[in-house]
Tab-separated table of C-alpha atoms and ligand atoms in Angstrom:
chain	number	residue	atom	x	y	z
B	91	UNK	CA	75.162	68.238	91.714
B	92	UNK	CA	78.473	69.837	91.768
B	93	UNK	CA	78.763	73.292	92.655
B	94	UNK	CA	81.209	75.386	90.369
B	95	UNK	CA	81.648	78.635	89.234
B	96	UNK	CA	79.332	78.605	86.430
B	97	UNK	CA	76.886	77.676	88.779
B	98	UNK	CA	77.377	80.708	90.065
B	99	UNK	CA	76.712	82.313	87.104
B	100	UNK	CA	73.584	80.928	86.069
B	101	UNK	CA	72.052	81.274	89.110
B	102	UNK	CA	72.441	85.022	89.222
B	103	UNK	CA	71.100	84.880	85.866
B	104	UNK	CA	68.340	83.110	87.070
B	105	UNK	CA	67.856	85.444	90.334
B	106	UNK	CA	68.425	82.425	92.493
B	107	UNK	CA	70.543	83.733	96.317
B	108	UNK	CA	73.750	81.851	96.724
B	109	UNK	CA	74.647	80.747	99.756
B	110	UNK	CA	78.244	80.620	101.231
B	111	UNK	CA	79.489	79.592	104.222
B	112	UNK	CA	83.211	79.300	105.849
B	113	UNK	CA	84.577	76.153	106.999
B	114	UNK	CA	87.820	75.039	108.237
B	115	UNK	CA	87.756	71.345	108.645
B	116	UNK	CA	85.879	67.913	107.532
B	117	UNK	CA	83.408	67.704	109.703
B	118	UNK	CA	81.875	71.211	109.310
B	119	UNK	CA	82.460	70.709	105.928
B	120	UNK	CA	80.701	67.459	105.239
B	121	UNK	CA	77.033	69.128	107.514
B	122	UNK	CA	77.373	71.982	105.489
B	123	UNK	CA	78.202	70.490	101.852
B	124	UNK	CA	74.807	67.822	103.181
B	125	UNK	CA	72.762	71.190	103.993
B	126	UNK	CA	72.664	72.496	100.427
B	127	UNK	CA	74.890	75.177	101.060
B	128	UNK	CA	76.583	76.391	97.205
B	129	UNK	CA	80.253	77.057	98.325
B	130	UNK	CA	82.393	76.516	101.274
B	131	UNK	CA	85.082	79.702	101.678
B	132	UNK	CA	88.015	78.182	104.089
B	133	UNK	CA	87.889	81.632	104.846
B	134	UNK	CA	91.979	83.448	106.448
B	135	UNK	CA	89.709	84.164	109.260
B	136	UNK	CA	90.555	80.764	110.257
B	137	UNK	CA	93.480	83.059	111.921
B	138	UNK	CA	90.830	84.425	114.074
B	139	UNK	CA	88.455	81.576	114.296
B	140	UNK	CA	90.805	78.540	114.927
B	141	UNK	CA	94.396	79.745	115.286
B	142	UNK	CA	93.150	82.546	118.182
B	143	UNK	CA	95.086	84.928	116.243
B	144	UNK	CA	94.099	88.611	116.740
B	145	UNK	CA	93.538	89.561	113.187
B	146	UNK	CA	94.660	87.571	109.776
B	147	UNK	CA	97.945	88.657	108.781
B	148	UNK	CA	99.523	85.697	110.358
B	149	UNK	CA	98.015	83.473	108.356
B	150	UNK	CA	100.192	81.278	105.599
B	151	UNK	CA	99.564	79.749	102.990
B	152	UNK	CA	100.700	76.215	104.373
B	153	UNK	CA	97.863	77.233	107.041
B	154	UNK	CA	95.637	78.053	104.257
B	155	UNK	CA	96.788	74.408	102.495
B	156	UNK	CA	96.397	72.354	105.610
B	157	UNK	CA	93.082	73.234	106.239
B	158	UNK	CA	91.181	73.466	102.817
B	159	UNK	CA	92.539	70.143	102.069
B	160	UNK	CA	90.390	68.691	104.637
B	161	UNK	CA	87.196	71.017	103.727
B	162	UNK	CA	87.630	69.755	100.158
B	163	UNK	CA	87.290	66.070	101.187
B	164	UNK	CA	84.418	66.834	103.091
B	165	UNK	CA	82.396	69.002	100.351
B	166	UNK	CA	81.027	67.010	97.916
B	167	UNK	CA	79.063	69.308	96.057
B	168	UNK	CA	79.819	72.903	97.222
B	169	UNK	CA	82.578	75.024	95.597
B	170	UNK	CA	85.165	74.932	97.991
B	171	UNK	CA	87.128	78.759	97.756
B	172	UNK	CA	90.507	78.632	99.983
B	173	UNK	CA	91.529	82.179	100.259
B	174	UNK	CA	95.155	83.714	99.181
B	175	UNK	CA	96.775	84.849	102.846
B	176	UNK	CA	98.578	88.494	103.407
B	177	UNK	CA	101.309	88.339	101.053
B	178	UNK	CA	100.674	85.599	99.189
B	179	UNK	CA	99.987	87.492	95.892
B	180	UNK	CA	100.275	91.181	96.961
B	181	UNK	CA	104.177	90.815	96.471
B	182	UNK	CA	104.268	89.842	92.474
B	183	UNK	CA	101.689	88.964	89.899
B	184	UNK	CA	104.274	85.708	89.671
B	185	UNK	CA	104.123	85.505	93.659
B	186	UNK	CA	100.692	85.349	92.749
B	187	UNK	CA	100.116	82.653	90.078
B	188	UNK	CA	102.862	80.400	92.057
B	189	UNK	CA	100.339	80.581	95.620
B	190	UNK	CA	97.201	79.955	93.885
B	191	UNK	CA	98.316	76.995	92.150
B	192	UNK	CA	100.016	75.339	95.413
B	193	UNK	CA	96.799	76.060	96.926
B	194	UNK	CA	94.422	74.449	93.960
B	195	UNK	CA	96.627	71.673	93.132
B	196	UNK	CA	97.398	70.544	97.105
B	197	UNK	CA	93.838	71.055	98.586
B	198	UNK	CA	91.995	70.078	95.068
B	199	UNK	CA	89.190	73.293	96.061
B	200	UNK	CA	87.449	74.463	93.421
B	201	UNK	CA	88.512	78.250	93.316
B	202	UNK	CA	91.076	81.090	95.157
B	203	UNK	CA	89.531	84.274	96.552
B	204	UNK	CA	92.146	87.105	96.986
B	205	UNK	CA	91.351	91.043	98.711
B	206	UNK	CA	91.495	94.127	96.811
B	207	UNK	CA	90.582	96.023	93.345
B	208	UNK	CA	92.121	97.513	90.603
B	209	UNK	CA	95.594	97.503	92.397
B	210	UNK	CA	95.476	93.418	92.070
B	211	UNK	CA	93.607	92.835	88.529
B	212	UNK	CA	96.886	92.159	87.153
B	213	UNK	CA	97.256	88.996	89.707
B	214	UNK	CA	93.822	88.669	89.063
B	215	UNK	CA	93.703	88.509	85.204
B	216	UNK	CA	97.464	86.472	85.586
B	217	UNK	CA	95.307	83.257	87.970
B	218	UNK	CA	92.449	83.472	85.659
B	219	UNK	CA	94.799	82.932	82.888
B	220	UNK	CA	96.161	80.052	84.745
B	221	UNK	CA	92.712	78.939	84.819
B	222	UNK	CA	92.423	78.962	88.352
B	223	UNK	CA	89.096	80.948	89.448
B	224	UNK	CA	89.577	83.910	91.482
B	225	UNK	CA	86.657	85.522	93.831
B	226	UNK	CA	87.917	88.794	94.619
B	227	UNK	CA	87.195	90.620	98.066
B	228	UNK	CA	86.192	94.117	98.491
B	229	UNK	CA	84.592	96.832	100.931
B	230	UNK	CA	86.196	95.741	104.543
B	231	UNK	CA	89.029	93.796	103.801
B	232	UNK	CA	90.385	92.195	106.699
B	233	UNK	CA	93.987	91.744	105.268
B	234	UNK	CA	94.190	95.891	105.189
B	235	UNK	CA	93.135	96.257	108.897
B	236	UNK	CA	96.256	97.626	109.923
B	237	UNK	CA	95.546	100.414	107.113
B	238	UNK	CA	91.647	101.212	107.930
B	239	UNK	CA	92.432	101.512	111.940
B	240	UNK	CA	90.046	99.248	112.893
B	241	UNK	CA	86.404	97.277	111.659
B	242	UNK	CA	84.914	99.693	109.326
B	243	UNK	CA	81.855	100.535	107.349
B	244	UNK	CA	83.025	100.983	103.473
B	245	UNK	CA	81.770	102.963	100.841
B	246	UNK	CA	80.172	106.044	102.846
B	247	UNK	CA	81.381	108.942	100.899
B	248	UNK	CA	81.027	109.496	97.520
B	249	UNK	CA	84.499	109.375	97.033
B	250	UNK	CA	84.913	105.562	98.804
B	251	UNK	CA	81.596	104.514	97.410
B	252	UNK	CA	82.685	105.230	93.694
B	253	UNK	CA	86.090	103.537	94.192
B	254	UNK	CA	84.256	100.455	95.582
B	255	UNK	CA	82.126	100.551	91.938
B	256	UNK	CA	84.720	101.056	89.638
B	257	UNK	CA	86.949	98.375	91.435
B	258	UNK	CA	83.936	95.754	91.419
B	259	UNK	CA	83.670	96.682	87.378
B	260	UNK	CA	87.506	96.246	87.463
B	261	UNK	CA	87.769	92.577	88.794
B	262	UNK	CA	85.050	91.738	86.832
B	263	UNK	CA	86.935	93.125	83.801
B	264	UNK	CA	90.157	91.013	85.464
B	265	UNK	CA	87.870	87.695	85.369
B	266	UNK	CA	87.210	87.484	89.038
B	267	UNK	CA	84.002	84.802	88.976
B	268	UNK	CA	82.169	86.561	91.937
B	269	UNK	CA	82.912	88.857	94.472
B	270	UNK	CA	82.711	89.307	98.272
B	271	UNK	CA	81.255	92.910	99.521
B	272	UNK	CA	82.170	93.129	102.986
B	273	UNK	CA	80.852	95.747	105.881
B	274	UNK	CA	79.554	98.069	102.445
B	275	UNK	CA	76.050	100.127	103.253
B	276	UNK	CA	72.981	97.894	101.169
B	277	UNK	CA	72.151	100.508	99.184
B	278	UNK	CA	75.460	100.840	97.439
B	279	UNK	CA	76.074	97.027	97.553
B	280	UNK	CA	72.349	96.917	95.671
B	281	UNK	CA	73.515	99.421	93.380
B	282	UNK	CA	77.061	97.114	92.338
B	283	UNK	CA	74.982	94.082	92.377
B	284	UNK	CA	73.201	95.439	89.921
B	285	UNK	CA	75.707	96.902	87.731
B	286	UNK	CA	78.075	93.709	87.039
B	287	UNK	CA	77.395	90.790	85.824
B	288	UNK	CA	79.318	88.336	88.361
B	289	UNK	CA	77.681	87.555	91.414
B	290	UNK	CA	78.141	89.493	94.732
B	291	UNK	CA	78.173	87.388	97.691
B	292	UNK	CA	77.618	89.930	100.383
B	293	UNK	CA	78.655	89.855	104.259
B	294	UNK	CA	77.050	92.737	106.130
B	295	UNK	CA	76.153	93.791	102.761
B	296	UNK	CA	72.380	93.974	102.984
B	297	UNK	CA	69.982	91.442	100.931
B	298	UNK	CA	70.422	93.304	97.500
B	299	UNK	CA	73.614	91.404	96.928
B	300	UNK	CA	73.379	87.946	94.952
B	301	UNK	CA	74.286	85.871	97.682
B	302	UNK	CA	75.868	86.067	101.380
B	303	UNK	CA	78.075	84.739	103.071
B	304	UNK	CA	78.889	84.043	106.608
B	305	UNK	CA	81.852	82.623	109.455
B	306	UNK	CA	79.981	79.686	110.906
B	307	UNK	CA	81.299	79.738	114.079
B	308	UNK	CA	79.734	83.555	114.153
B	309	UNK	CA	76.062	82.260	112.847
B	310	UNK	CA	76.432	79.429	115.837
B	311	UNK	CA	77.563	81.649	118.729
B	312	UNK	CA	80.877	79.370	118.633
B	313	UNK	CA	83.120	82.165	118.784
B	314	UNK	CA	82.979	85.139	121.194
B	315	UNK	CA	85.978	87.127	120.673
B	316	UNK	CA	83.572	89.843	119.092
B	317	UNK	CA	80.733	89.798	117.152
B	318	UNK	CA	79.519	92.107	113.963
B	319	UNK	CA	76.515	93.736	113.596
B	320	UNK	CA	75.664	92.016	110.376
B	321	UNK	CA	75.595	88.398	111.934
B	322	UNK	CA	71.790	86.453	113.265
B	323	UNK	CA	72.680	83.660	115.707
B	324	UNK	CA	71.101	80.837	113.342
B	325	UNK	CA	71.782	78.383	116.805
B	326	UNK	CA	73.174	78.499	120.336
B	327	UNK	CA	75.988	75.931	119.747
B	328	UNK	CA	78.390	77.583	121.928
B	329	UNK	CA	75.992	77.406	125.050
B	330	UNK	CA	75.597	73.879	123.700
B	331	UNK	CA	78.917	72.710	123.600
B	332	UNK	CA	79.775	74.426	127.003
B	333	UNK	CA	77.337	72.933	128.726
B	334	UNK	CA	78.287	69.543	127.626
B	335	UNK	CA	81.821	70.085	128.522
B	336	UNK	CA	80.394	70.497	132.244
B	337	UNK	CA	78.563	67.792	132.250
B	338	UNK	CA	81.335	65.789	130.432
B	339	UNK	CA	83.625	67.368	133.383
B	340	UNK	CA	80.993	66.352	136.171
B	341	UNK	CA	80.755	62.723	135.101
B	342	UNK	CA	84.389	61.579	134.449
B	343	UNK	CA	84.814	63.206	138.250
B	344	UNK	CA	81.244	61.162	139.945
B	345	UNK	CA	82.547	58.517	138.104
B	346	UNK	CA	79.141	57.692	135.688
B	347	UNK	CA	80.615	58.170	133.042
B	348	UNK	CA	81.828	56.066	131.350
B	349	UNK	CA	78.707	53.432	131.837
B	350	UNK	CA	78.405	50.009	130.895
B	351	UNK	CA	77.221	50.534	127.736
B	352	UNK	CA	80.285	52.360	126.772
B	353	UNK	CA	82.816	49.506	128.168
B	354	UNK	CA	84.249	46.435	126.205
B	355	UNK	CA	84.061	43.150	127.530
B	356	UNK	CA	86.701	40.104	128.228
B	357	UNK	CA	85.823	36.768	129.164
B	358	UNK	CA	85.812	35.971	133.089
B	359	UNK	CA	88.698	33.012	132.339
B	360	UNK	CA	91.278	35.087	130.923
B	361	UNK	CA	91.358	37.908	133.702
B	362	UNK	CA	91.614	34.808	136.163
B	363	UNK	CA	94.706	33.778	134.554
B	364	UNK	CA	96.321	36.107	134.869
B	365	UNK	CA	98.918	36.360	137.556
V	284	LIG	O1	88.063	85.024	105.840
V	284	LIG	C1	86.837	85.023	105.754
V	284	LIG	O2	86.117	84.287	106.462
V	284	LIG	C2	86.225	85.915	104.783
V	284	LIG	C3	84.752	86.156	104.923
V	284	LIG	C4	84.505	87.038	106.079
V	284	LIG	C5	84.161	86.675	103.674
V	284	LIG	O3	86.889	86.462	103.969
């Protein structure tokens, strides 16, 4: 059945875990969508993951396009969420309403997911008006990396950790669907979770959030640039896939591959023919 975001709803009302993955392209999309997972995010760390971009401000919103178009033809029943890129709503509430409808009506995903709190409810409040669904982003939010100095734990002081709970109760108040809680100690993520009434889909968040989310290509040891804390290695796929490129690499060159079996045939009469 088709994932959507009352589905997210009800299953936090239910006290049912969501589970989110990223995705970038058909394939992945399609083994996901057939594993069960709820939603697909076509996360902007596709600037990291794919591009080999250093961080995500590079990213576009053509990017952003090109790639959750394919993730939406893959996913049949997750909610696919494309996320906004760096700039594409932080300039104008209009900038705003303009990006996330390219990106709904050209990649047909399900939802937008944008970074920030209180300082973007009114481009949150203007999308959901729109009637595009918006999952906002708080706690470590990659976009602002430039402005943190570096990957940083959220929420520590009292100060930070009661500006991340009144902007959770702020894009919930915007009509942000769910929210991301990114590199944000458990206990305080627990202690948002429980007081709104959207979902939190947490990433390095702990297991009191509603649901979690995570870069595949992290979970599968695909990528190696650097690797968080908050991520288990669900599989060794990037020890699988380089040892197939060897082997790939050693039989083109000793000339097995490819075998018979992997040949097409021609009858004996034309080949002798020809002159
Ligand atoms: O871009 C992304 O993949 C994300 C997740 C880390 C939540 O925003």
């Amino acid at each position: 059945m088709k994932n959507t975001v009352v589905t997210f709803r009800q299953m936090k009302e239910k006290g049912e875990k969501i589970s989110m993955l990223t995705a970038y392209d058909y394939s992945t999309a399609k083994l996901e969508d057939a594993a069960g997972v709820n939603s697909i995010l076509v996360g902007d760390s596709l600037g990291n993951v794919v591009l080999g971009y250093e961080n995500t401000i590079a990213v576009t919103v053509d990017d952003m396009i090109h790639h959750g178009r394919a993730v939406a033809k893959g996913a049949k029943n997750a909610l696919v969420v494309v996320d906004m890129p760096f700039l594409s709503y932080q300039t104008s509430v209009y900038d705003a309403v303009v990006n996330a409808g390219r990106i709904m009506k050209e990649t047909n995903c399900g939802a937008v997911k944008l970074e920030g709190g209180a300082v973007v409810c009114p481009q949150i409040k203007a999308i959901v008006d729109a009637s595009i669904p918006v999952c906002a982003h708080l706690g470590l939010t990659p976009q602002s990396i430039n402005a943190f100095g570096g990957h940083k734990v959220q929420g520590k002081t009292i100060e930070a950790a009661q500006k991340l709970l009144d902007d959770a109760k702020a894009v919930e108040a915007a009509g942000a669907f769910a929210v991301v809680l990114e590199c944000v100690p458990a206990r305080l993520a627990q202690k948002v979770s429980e007081a709104i009434s959207i979902p939190t889909i947490g990433i390095g968040a702990g297991n009191g959030c509603d649901g979690q989310v995570l870069v595949y290509a992290d979970m599968l040891s695909m990528f190696s640039d650097f690797c968080p804390k908050f991520v288990r290695k669900f599989a060794n796929v990037g020890e699988m896939m380089s040892q197939a490129f060897k082997d790939y690499d050693a039989a083109v060159k000793d000339g097995s591959f490819p075998a018979e079996e992997h040949t097409y045939k021609i009858d004996d009469e034309v080949i002798e023919k020809l002159y």
